[in-house]
PDB file of C-alpha atoms in Angstrom:
ATOM      1  CA  MET A   1     130.988-222.999  -9.539  1.00  0.00           C
ATOM      2  CA  ILE A   2     133.408-225.573  -8.072  1.00  0.00           C
ATOM      3  CA  ARG A   3     134.690-226.955 -11.776  1.00  0.00           C
ATOM      4  CA  LEU A   4     134.903-222.825 -12.753  1.00  0.00           C
ATOM      5  CA  LEU A   5     137.138-222.025 -10.229  1.00  0.00           C
ATOM      6  CA  ILE A   6     138.970-225.306 -10.385  1.00  0.00           C
ATOM      7  CA  PHE A   7     138.892-224.713 -14.723  1.00  0.00           C
ATOM      8  CA  ILE A   8     140.722-220.351 -13.989  1.00  0.00           C
ATOM      9  CA  THR A   9     143.173-221.734 -11.286  1.00  0.00           C
ATOM     10  CA  PHE A  10     144.065-224.844 -13.440  1.00  0.00           C
ATOM     11  CA  VAL A  11     144.782-221.303 -16.580  1.00  0.00           C
ATOM     12  CA  PHE A  12     146.280-219.652 -13.577  1.00  0.00           C
ATOM     13  CA  CYS A  13     148.039-221.616 -12.887  1.00  0.00           C
ATOM     14  CA  LEU A  14     149.292-222.964 -16.730  1.00  0.00           C
ATOM     15  CA  SER A  15     150.214-220.087 -17.466  1.00  0.00           C
ATOM     16  CA  PHE A  16     152.396-219.167 -14.188  1.00  0.00           C
ATOM     17  CA  SER A  17     154.454-221.767 -15.623  1.00  0.00           C
ATOM     18  CA  ALA A  18     154.784-221.308 -18.942  1.00  0.00           C
ATOM     19  CA  ILE A  19     156.294-218.503 -17.932  1.00  0.00           C
ATOM     20  CA  ALA A  20     158.717-220.398 -15.856  1.00  0.00           C
ATOM     21  CA  ASP A  21     159.866-222.805 -18.517  1.00  0.00           C
ATOM     22  CA  VAL A  22     160.618-218.888 -20.314  1.00  0.00           C
ATOM     23  CA  LEU A  23     162.367-217.831 -17.489  1.00  0.00           C
ATOM     24  CA  ASP A  24     164.651-221.493 -16.781  1.00  0.00           C
ATOM     25  CA  ASP A  25     165.679-221.036 -20.051  1.00  0.00           C
ATOM     26  CA  ALA A  26     166.487-217.539 -20.529  1.00  0.00           C
ATOM     27  CA  SER A  27     169.258-218.396 -17.433  1.00  0.00           C
ATOM     28  CA  LYS A  28     170.951-220.885 -20.244  1.00  0.00           C
ATOM     29  CA  PHE A  29     171.511-218.488 -22.532  1.00  0.00           C
ATOM     30  CA  THR A  30     171.754-215.355 -20.818  1.00  0.00           C
ATOM     31  CA  VAL A  31     175.421-213.706 -19.999  1.00  0.00           C
ATOM     32  CA  ARG A  32     177.081-212.071 -17.122  1.00  0.00           C
ATOM     33  CA  VAL A  33     179.642-209.451 -18.850  1.00  0.00           C
ATOM     34  CA  ARG A  34     182.111-208.486 -17.016  1.00  0.00           C
ATOM     35  CA  THR A  35     184.336-205.302 -19.432  1.00  0.00           C
ATOM     36  CA  SER A  36     187.466-203.952 -17.522  1.00  0.00           C
ATOM     37  CA  ILE A  37     188.833-200.486 -19.763  1.00  0.00           C
ATOM     38  CA  GLU A  38     192.495-199.108 -18.673  1.00  0.00           C
ATOM     39  CA  HIS A  39     192.232-195.915 -20.908  1.00  0.00           C
ATOM     40  CA  SER A  40     189.815-194.159 -21.176  1.00  0.00           C
ATOM     41  CA  PHE A  41     188.863-193.888 -24.948  1.00  0.00           C
ATOM     42  CA  ALA A  42     185.647-191.434 -26.598  1.00  0.00           C
ATOM     43  CA  GLU A  43     182.698-192.084 -24.347  1.00  0.00           C
ATOM     44  CA  ASP A  44     184.227-194.490 -23.184  1.00  0.00           C
ATOM     45  CA  LYS A  45     185.175-194.782 -19.222  1.00  0.00           C
ATOM     46  CA  ALA A  46     187.838-196.542 -17.813  1.00  0.00           C
ATOM     47  CA  GLY A  47     186.809-198.436 -14.727  1.00  0.00           C
ATOM     48  CA  THR A  48     184.453-202.005 -14.929  1.00  0.00           C
ATOM     49  CA  SER A  49     181.629-202.370 -14.896  1.00  0.00           C
ATOM     50  CA  LYS A  50     178.837-205.182 -14.900  1.00  0.00           C
ATOM     51  CA  ALA A  51     176.410-206.229 -17.378  1.00  0.00           C
ATOM     52  CA  ALA A  52     174.065-208.869 -19.560  1.00  0.00           C
ATOM     53  CA  GLY A  53     174.939-210.337 -22.432  1.00  0.00           C
ATOM     54  CA  PHE A  54     172.855-213.746 -24.734  1.00  0.00           C
ATOM     55  CA  LEU A  55     173.907-216.378 -26.769  1.00  0.00           C
ATOM     56  CA  VAL A  56     172.222-215.799 -30.289  1.00  0.00           C
ATOM     57  CA  ASP A  57     174.401-218.619 -32.445  1.00  0.00           C
ATOM     58  CA  VAL A  58     176.112-222.123 -30.421  1.00  0.00           C
ATOM     59  CA  ASP A  59     178.151-223.218 -33.466  1.00  0.00           C
ATOM     60  CA  ASN A  60     179.728-219.121 -34.175  1.00  0.00           C
ATOM     61  CA  ARG A  61     179.673-218.982 -29.933  1.00  0.00           C
ATOM     62  CA  TYR A  62     177.893-215.251 -30.675  1.00  0.00           C
ATOM     63  CA  LEU A  63     176.637-213.680 -28.353  1.00  0.00           C
ATOM     64  CA  VAL A  64     174.773-210.188 -28.426  1.00  0.00           C
ATOM     65  CA  THR A  65     174.622-207.543 -25.024  1.00  0.00           C
ATOM     66  CA  ASN A  66     174.834-203.367 -26.568  1.00  0.00           C
ATOM     67  CA  ALA A  67     178.092-201.199 -27.885  1.00  0.00           C
ATOM     68  CA  HIS A  68     177.895-199.478 -24.409  1.00  0.00           C
ATOM     69  CA  VAL A  69     178.847-202.252 -21.919  1.00  0.00           C
ATOM     70  CA  ALA A  70     181.403-203.899 -24.378  1.00  0.00           C
ATOM     71  CA  GLY A  71     183.007-200.186 -25.134  1.00  0.00           C
ATOM     72  CA  ARG A  72     184.348-199.794 -28.462  1.00  0.00           C
ATOM     73  CA  GLY A  73     187.787-201.533 -29.218  1.00  0.00           C
ATOM     74  CA  ASN A  74     189.420-200.981 -26.158  1.00  0.00           C
ATOM     75  CA  ALA A  75     188.051-203.417 -23.440  1.00  0.00           C
ATOM     76  CA  ASN A  76     188.854-206.191 -21.618  1.00  0.00           C
ATOM     77  CA  ILE A  77     185.620-208.886 -22.457  1.00  0.00           C
ATOM     78  CA  GLU A  78     184.910-211.903 -19.899  1.00  0.00           C
ATOM     79  CA  ILE A  79     180.838-213.205 -19.347  1.00  0.00           C
ATOM     80  CA  ALA A  80     179.834-215.500 -17.420  1.00  0.00           C
ATOM     81  CA  PHE A  81     176.980-218.439 -17.892  1.00  0.00           C
ATOM     82  CA  LYS A  82     175.249-219.787 -14.669  1.00  0.00           C
ATOM     83  CA  GLY A  83     176.771-221.663 -12.403  1.00  0.00           C
ATOM     84  CA  TYR A  84     180.136-221.009 -14.355  1.00  0.00           C
ATOM     85  CA  GLU A  85     183.912-218.645 -14.261  1.00  0.00           C
ATOM     86  CA  TYR A  86     183.713-215.782 -15.889  1.00  0.00           C
ATOM     87  CA  VAL A  87     185.842-215.981 -19.720  1.00  0.00           C
ATOM     88  CA  SER A  88     187.631-214.622 -22.013  1.00  0.00           C
ATOM     89  CA  ALA A  89     185.232-212.628 -24.348  1.00  0.00           C
ATOM     90  CA  ASP A  90     186.421-211.376 -28.241  1.00  0.00           C
ATOM     91  CA  VAL A  91     184.731-208.003 -29.862  1.00  0.00           C
ATOM     92  CA  ILE A  92     183.779-209.773 -32.765  1.00  0.00           C
ATOM     93  CA  TYR A  93     181.669-206.130 -34.456  1.00  0.00           C
ATOM     94  CA  VAL A  94     180.159-203.050 -32.489  1.00  0.00           C
ATOM     95  CA  ASP A  95     177.671-200.727 -33.227  1.00  0.00           C
ATOM     96  CA  PRO A  96     177.862-197.319 -30.941  1.00  0.00           C
ATOM     97  CA  LEU A  97     174.742-196.085 -33.345  1.00  0.00           C
ATOM     98  CA  ILE A  98     172.177-198.733 -32.347  1.00  0.00           C
ATOM     99  CA  ASP A  99     174.098-199.881 -29.249  1.00  0.00           C
ATOM    100  CA  LEU A 100     174.712-203.447 -29.957  1.00  0.00           C
ATOM    101  CA  ALA A 101     177.887-205.673 -29.613  1.00  0.00           C
ATOM    102  CA  VAL A 102     178.410-208.764 -30.914  1.00  0.00           C
ATOM    103  CA  LEU A 103     180.494-211.150 -29.347  1.00  0.00           C
ATOM    104  CA  GLN A 104     182.344-214.340 -29.427  1.00  0.00           C
ATOM    105  CA  ILE A 105     183.673-216.833 -27.141  1.00  0.00           C
ATOM    106  CA  GLU A 106     186.564-219.570 -27.400  1.00  0.00           C
ATOM    107  CA  ASN A 107     184.993-223.155 -28.254  1.00  0.00           C
ATOM    108  CA  HIS A 108     185.157-224.679 -24.851  1.00  0.00           C
ATOM    109  CA  SER A 109     184.218-221.947 -23.296  1.00  0.00           C
ATOM    110  CA  LEU A 110     180.160-222.960 -24.761  1.00  0.00           C
ATOM    111  CA  PRO A 111     178.890-224.573 -22.105  1.00  0.00           C
ATOM    112  CA  GLU A 112     177.164-228.156 -22.427  1.00  0.00           C
ATOM    113  CA  GLU A 113     173.726-226.892 -21.295  1.00  0.00           C
ATOM    114  CA  ALA A 114     174.129-223.770 -23.176  1.00  0.00           C
ATOM    115  CA  ILE A 115     171.258-222.585 -25.377  1.00  0.00           C
ATOM    116  CA  ALA A 116     170.604-219.972 -28.193  1.00  0.00           C
ATOM    117  CA  ALA A 117     168.205-217.551 -27.433  1.00  0.00           C
ATOM    118  CA  GLU A 118     165.324-217.364 -30.338  1.00  0.00           C
ATOM    119  CA  MET A 119     164.764-214.411 -32.023  1.00  0.00           C
ATOM    120  CA  ASP A 120     161.837-213.163 -32.615  1.00  0.00           C
ATOM    121  CA  CYS A 121     162.546-211.133 -36.498  1.00  0.00           C
ATOM    122  CA  SER A 122     159.237-210.830 -37.569  1.00  0.00           C
ATOM    123  CA  ASP A 123     156.893-207.893 -38.001  1.00  0.00           C
ATOM    124  CA  ARG A 124     154.201-207.801 -35.506  1.00  0.00           C
ATOM    125  CA  ASN A 125     152.724-206.008 -34.046  1.00  0.00           C
ATOM    126  CA  LEU A 126     154.295-205.829 -29.757  1.00  0.00           C
ATOM    127  CA  THR A 127     152.187-203.654 -28.200  1.00  0.00           C
ATOM    128  CA  GLY A 128     151.070-204.516 -25.572  1.00  0.00           C
ATOM    129  CA  ILE A 129     152.959-207.825 -24.899  1.00  0.00           C
ATOM    130  CA  SER A 130     153.410-209.120 -22.170  1.00  0.00           C
ATOM    131  CA  VAL A 131     157.843-208.954 -21.599  1.00  0.00           C
ATOM    132  CA  ALA A 132     160.238-210.290 -19.074  1.00  0.00           C
ATOM    133  CA  ALA A 133     163.444-207.828 -18.242  1.00  0.00           C
ATOM    134  CA  TYR A 134     166.374-210.350 -18.670  1.00  0.00           C
ATOM    135  CA  GLY A 135     169.623-209.379 -16.380  1.00  0.00           C
ATOM    136  CA  HIS A 136     171.014-209.288 -13.719  1.00  0.00           C
ATOM    137  CA  PRO A 137     170.256-205.906 -12.102  1.00  0.00           C
ATOM    138  CA  LYS A 138     171.461-204.654  -9.124  1.00  0.00           C
ATOM    139  CA  SER A 139     174.047-206.987  -9.329  1.00  0.00           C
ATOM    140  CA  LEU A 140     170.815-209.496  -8.663  1.00  0.00           C
ATOM    141  CA  PRO A 141     172.196-212.330 -10.797  1.00  0.00           C
ATOM    142  CA  PHE A 142     169.595-214.152 -13.795  1.00  0.00           C
ATOM    143  CA  SER A 143     167.177-211.764 -12.383  1.00  0.00           C
ATOM    144  CA  ALA A 144     164.179-211.182 -14.372  1.00  0.00           C
ATOM    145  CA  SER A 145     161.509-208.494 -14.002  1.00  0.00           C
ATOM    146  CA  ARG A 146     157.857-207.917 -15.795  1.00  0.00           C
ATOM    147  CA  GLY A 147     156.524-205.340 -18.085  1.00  0.00           C
ATOM    148  CA  ILE A 148     154.704-204.341 -21.318  1.00  0.00           C
ATOM    149  CA  ILE A 149     155.611-203.180 -24.834  1.00  0.00           C
ATOM    150  CA  SER A 150     154.105-199.570 -24.366  1.00  0.00           C
ATOM    151  CA  GLN A 151     155.582-199.404 -27.251  1.00  0.00           C
ATOM    152  CA  VAL A 152     157.506-199.389 -31.215  1.00  0.00           C
ATOM    153  CA  ARG A 153     158.826-196.224 -32.272  1.00  0.00           C
ATOM    154  CA  THR A 154     161.431-194.888 -34.935  1.00  0.00           C
ATOM    155  CA  TYR A 155     163.791-193.092 -34.154  1.00  0.00           C
ATOM    156  CA  LYS A 156     166.939-192.147 -36.783  1.00  0.00           C
ATOM    157  CA  GLY A 157     165.365-194.569 -38.971  1.00  0.00           C
ATOM    158  CA  TYR A 158     165.794-197.349 -36.109  1.00  0.00           C
ATOM    159  CA  ASP A 159     163.180-199.443 -33.959  1.00  0.00           C
ATOM    160  CA  TRP A 160     163.509-198.911 -30.304  1.00  0.00           C
ATOM    161  CA  VAL A 161     160.992-201.245 -28.108  1.00  0.00           C
ATOM    162  CA  GLN A 162     159.651-199.143 -25.526  1.00  0.00           C
ATOM    163  CA  THR A 163     158.770-200.690 -22.324  1.00  0.00           C
ATOM    164  CA  ASP A 164     157.741-200.464 -19.509  1.00  0.00           C
ATOM    165  CA  ALA A 165     159.836-203.507 -17.404  1.00  0.00           C
ATOM    166  CA  ALA A 166     162.084-202.153 -14.608  1.00  0.00           C
ATOM    167  CA  ILE A 167     165.536-201.631 -16.412  1.00  0.00           C
ATOM    168  CA  ASN A 168     168.223-201.452 -13.437  1.00  0.00           C
ATOM    169  CA  PRO A 169     172.050-200.385 -13.357  1.00  0.00           C
ATOM    170  CA  GLY A 170     173.084-204.589 -14.181  1.00  0.00           C
ATOM    171  CA  ASN A 171     170.382-204.950 -17.105  1.00  0.00           C
ATOM    172  CA  SER A 172     171.981-203.582 -20.452  1.00  0.00           C
ATOM    173  CA  GLY A 173     173.140-206.556 -22.575  1.00  0.00           C
ATOM    174  CA  GLY A 174     170.107-207.956 -21.405  1.00  0.00           C
ATOM    175  CA  ALA A 175     167.241-210.351 -23.114  1.00  0.00           C
ATOM    176  CA  LEU A 176     164.260-208.760 -23.284  1.00  0.00           C
ATOM    177  CA  ILE A 177     161.637-211.769 -23.832  1.00  0.00           C
ATOM    178  CA  ASP A 178     158.379-212.284 -24.763  1.00  0.00           C
ATOM    179  CA  LEU A 179     156.363-214.085 -21.761  1.00  0.00           C
ATOM    180  CA  GLU A 180     154.529-216.257 -24.590  1.00  0.00           C
ATOM    181  CA  THR A 181     156.841-217.500 -27.283  1.00  0.00           C
ATOM    182  CA  GLY A 182     159.926-216.624 -25.167  1.00  0.00           C
ATOM    183  CA  GLN A 183     161.420-215.272 -27.891  1.00  0.00           C
ATOM    184  CA  VAL A 184     163.979-212.262 -28.097  1.00  0.00           C
ATOM    185  CA  VAL A 185     162.138-209.333 -29.278  1.00  0.00           C
ATOM    186  CA  GLY A 186     164.653-206.260 -27.642  1.00  0.00           C
ATOM    187  CA  VAL A 187     167.732-205.579 -25.923  1.00  0.00           C
TER     188      VAL A 187
END
């Protein structure tokens, strides 16, 4: 009985250790995004907003966020890695239909310890997997909320990931991470 209890405790601790490693990696690819819009255009409202994004390509310094975070080309965008000051980012691509945007930063703005998020672009069934929504909910920087993927739904020809992980203002543009593999499965 004692051996079984020790084994269960060991497995339980390994599980938490693996999740801690996944979230530690997430803190190295996640950025804070600050968007300022001076003049309203289309659906974009004037003002400043804060959200999340994540690094997907170290060599080209590409980051992904939501289109509603980046605006439609008339925004001043800045990003900040954990422990670093905000730097300017350029909008490379915006797709309001699927709500995605690609940003780029200057080479000197990329911290040495930054890593690219590993993306899961497979066709595997995601329903029921444990995930973490990683971002800056309610101005709490570099935070995670845990849940599962309830379903992958198709809407207007695009796949949308439904999760029960808590999503709050500040999570927009952040990664939805598979807690077992550490791969990004949604934005």
